[in-house]
CSV table of C-alpha atoms in Angstrom, one decimal:
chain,number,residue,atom,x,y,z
A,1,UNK,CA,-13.8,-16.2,7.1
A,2,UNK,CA,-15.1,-16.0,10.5
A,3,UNK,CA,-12.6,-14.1,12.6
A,4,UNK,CA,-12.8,-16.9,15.0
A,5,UNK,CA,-12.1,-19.5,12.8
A,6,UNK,CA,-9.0,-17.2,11.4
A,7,UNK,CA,-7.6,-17.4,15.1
A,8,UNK,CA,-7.5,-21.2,15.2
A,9,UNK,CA,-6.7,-21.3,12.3
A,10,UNK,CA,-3.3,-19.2,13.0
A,11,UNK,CA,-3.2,-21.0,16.1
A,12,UNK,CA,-2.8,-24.6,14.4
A,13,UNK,CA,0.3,-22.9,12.4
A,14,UNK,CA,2.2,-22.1,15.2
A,15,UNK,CA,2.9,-25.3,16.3
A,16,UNK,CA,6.4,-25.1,15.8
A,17,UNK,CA,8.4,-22.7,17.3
A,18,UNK,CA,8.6,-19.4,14.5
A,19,UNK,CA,10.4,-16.2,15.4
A,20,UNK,CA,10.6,-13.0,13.7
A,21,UNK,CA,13.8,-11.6,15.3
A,22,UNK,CA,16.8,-13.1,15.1
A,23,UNK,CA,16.7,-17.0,16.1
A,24,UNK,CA,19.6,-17.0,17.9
A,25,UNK,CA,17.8,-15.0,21.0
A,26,UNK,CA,16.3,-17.9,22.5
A,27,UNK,CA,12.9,-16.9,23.7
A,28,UNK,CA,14.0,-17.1,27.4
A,29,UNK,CA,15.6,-14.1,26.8
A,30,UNK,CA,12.4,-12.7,26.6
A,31,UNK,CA,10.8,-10.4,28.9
A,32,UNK,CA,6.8,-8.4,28.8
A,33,UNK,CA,6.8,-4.9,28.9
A,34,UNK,CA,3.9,-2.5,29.8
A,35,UNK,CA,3.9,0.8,27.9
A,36,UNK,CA,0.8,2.0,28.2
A,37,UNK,CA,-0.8,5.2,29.6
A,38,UNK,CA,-1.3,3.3,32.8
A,39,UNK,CA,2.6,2.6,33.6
A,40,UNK,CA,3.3,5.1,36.3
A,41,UNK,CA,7.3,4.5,35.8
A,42,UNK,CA,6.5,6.0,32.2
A,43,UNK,CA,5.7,9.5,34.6
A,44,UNK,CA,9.7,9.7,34.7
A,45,UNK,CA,9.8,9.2,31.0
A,46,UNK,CA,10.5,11.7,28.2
A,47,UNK,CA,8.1,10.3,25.7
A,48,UNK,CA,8.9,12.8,22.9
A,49,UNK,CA,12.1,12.0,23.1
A,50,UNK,CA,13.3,8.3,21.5
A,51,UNK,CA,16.7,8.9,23.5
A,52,UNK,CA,15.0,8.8,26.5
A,53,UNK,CA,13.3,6.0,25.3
A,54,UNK,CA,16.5,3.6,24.5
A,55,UNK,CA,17.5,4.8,27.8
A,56,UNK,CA,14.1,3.6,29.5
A,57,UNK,CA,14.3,-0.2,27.4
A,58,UNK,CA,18.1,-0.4,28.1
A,59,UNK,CA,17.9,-0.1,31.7
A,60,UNK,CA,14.5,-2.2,31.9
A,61,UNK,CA,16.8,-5.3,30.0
A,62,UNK,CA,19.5,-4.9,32.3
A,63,UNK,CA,17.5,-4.8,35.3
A,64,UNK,CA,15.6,-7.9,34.0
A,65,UNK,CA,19.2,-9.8,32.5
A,66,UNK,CA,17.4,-10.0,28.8
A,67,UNK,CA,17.7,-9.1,25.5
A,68,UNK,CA,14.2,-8.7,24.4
A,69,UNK,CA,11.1,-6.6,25.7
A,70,UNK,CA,8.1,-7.4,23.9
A,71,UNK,CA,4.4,-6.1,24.3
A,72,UNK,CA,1.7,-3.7,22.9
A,73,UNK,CA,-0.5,-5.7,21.7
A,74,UNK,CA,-3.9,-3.3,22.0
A,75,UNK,CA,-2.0,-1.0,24.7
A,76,UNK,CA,-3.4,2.5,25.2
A,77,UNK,CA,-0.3,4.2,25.1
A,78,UNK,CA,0.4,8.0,25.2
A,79,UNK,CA,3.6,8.2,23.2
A,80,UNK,CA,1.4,9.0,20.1
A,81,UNK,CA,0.3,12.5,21.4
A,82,UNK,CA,3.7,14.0,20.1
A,83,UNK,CA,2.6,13.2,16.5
A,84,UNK,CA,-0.5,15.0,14.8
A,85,UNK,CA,-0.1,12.2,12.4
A,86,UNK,CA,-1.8,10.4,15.8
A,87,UNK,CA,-3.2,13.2,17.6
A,88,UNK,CA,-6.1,14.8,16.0
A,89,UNK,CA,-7.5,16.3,19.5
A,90,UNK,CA,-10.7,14.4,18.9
A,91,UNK,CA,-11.0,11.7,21.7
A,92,UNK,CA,-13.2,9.7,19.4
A,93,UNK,CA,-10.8,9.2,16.5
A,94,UNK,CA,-7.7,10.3,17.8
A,95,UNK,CA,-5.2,6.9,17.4
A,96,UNK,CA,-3.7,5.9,20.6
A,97,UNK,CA,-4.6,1.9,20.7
A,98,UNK,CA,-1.0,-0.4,19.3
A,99,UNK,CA,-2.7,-2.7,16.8
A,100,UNK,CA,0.6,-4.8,16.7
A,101,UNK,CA,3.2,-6.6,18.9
A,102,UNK,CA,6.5,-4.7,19.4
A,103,UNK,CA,9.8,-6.6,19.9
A,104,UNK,CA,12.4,-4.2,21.6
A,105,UNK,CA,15.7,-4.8,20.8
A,106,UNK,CA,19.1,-3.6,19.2
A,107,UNK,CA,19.3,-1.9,16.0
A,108,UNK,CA,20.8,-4.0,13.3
A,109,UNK,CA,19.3,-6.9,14.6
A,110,UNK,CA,18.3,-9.6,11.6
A,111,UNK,CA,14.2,-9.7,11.0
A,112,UNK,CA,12.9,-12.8,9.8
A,113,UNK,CA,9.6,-14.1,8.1
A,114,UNK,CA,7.0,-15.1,10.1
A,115,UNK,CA,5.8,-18.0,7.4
A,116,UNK,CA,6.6,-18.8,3.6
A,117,UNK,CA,5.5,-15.8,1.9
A,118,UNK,CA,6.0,-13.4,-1.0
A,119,UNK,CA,7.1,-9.8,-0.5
A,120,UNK,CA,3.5,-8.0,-1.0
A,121,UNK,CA,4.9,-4.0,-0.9
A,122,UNK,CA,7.5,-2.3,0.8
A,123,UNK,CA,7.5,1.6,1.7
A,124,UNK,CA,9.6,4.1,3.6
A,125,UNK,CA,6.4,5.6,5.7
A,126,UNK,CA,8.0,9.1,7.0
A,127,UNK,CA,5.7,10.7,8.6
A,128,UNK,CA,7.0,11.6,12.3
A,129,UNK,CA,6.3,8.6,14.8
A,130,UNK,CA,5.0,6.4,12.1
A,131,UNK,CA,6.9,3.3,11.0
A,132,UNK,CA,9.9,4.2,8.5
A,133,UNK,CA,10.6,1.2,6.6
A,134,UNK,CA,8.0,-0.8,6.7
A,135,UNK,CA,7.7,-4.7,4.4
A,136,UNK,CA,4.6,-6.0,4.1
A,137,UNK,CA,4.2,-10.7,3.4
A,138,UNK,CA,1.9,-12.3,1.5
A,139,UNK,CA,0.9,-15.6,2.8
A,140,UNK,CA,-0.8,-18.4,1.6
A,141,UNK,CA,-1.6,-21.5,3.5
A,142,UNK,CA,-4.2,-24.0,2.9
A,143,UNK,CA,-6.1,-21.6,0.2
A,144,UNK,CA,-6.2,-18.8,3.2
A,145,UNK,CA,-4.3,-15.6,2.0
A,146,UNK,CA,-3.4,-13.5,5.1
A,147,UNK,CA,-0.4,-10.9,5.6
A,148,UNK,CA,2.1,-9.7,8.1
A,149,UNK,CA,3.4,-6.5,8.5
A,150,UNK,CA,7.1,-5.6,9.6
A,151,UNK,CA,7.7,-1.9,10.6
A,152,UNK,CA,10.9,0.0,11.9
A,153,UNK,CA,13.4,-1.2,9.6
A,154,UNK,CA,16.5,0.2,8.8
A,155,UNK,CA,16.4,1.7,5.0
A,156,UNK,CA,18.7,-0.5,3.8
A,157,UNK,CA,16.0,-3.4,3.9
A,158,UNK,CA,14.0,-1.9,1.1
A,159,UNK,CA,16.5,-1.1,-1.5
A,160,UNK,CA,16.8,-4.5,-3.3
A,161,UNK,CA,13.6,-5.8,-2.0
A,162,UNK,CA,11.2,-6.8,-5.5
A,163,UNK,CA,7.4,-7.2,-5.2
A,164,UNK,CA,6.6,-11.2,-5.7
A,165,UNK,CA,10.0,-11.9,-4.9
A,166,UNK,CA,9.4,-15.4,-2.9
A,167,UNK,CA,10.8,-15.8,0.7
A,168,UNK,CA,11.1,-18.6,3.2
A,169,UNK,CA,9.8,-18.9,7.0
A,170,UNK,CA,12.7,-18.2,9.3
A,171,UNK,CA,14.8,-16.3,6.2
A,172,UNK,CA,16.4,-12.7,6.9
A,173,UNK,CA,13.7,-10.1,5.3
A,174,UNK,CA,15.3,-6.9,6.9
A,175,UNK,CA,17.2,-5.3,9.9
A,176,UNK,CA,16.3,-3.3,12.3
A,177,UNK,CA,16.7,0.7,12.1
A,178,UNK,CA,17.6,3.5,14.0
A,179,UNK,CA,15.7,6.2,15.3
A,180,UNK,CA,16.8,8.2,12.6
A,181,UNK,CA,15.3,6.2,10.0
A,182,UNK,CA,12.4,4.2,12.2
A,183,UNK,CA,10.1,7.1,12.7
A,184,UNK,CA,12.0,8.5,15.9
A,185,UNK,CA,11.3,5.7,18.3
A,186,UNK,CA,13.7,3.9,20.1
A,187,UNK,CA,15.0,0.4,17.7
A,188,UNK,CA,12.2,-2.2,18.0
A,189,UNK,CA,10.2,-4.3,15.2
A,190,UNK,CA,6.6,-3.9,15.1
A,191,UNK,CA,5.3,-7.2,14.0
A,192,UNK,CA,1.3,-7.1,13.0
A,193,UNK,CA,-1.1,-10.1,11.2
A,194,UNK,CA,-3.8,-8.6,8.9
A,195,UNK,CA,-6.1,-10.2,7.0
A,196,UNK,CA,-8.1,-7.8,4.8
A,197,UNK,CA,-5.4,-5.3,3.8
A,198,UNK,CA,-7.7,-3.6,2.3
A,199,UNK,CA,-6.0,-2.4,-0.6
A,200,UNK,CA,-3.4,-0.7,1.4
A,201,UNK,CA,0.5,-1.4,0.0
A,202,UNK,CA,3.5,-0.8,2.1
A,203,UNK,CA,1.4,0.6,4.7
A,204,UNK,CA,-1.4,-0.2,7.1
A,205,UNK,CA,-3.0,1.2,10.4
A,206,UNK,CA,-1.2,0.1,13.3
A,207,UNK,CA,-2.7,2.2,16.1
A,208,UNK,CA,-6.8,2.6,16.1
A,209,UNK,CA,-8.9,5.2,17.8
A,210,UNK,CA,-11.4,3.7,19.9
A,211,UNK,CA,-14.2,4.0,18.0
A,212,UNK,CA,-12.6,1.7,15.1
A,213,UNK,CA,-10.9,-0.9,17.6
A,214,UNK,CA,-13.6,-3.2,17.1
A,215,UNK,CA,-13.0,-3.9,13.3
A,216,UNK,CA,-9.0,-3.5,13.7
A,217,UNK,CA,-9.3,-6.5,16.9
A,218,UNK,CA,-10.7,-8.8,14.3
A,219,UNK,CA,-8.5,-7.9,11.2
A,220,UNK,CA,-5.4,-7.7,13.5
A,221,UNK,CA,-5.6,-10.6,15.8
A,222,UNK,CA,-2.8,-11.0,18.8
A,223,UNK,CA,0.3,-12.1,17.0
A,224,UNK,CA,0.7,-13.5,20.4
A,225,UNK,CA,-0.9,-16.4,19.3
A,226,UNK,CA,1.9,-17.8,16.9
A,227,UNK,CA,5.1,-16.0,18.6
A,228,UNK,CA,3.9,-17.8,22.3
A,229,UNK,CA,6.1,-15.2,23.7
A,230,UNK,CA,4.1,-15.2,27.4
């Protein structure tokens, strides 16, 4: 499918209002969030440190009255340089570009299915600053098979979870982890639409190096353009 056509074609199935956080949060309790490389407040910021990092979203949400930060979508950020799983000192392939849309909020908080869907894989992904939990969707509307990934869980989301198993849009999938289990970041859910998996279960790129961007913008449009968060 032409990417283009997969963008309208995601863009025609969000017109109703679909969350993937708890539903309950209207989405005026929404606010952006820059964390790239080019926030200078970030200067002040530990960004090795995920307690620093709570600290940081807590006191952006108060300052803002909300319960929600979201952004990321193809930020440049330079929180990945603490992980060699990210940082391979090469500028050409070293990861640094978010691939997904982040949704900053309390652990615990209920995660909910993007659209009707079957549970594709599920995976704790360990390595340090990658997601921790991580459930992948199946979808399949109008003879188009896409996918959406949901990383940061807590581990509890994964233990009874069965591959096939069918879900609903709007149903409770998962919760949101710590940074103990989430891959040391500060409680958020990253939320990312795929449509060639490529083989991949339980797991898929979520940050890109530059050079690979290109493919990744097309496989991984803006989930922007069914959350209509902005």
């Amino acid at each position: 499918m032409n990417p283009n056509d997969f963008t309208s074609f995601l863009a025609e199935m969000a017109q109703d209002t679909i969350h993937v956080i708890d539903a309950s949060i209207p989405k005026s309790s929404y606010c952006s969030i820059d964390l790239s490389d080019t926030n200078a407040d970030l200067l002040n910021v530990a960004i090795a440190s995920s307690e620093a990092w709570d600290v940081y979203l807590t006191n952006y949400l108060k300052t803002h009255n909300k319960k929600v930060a979201f952004g990321g979508y193809l930020e440049k950020r330079g929180i990945y340089n603490r992980s060699d799983y990210f940082n391979n000192q090469n500028p050409e392939t070293e990861r640094n570009i978010h691939l997904g849309l982040d949704l900053w909020v309390a652990a615990g908080t209920v995660v909910l299915a993007a659209f009707d869907a079957e549970i594709h894989s599920f995976k704790d992904n360990t390595n340090f600053g990658d997601y921790g939990p991580t459930i992948i969707l199946k979808h399949t509307i109008n003879a188009i098979e896409f996918y959406s990934l949901y990383g940061h869980l807590s581990r509890e989301s994964i233990t009874k979870l069965q591959v096939g198993e069918k879900v609903k849009q709007g149903e409770t999938i998962a919760h949101l982890g710590t940074a103990e289990v989430n891959g040391d970041y500060a409680p958020h859910l990253h939320f990312q639409i795929i449509k060639d998996l490529q083989a991949n279960r339980g797991d898929y790129p979520g940050v890109s190096s530059g050079r690979d961007l290109e493919f990744y913008k097309t496989n991984c449009p803006d989930p922007e353009i069914i959350l209509k968060l902005k």
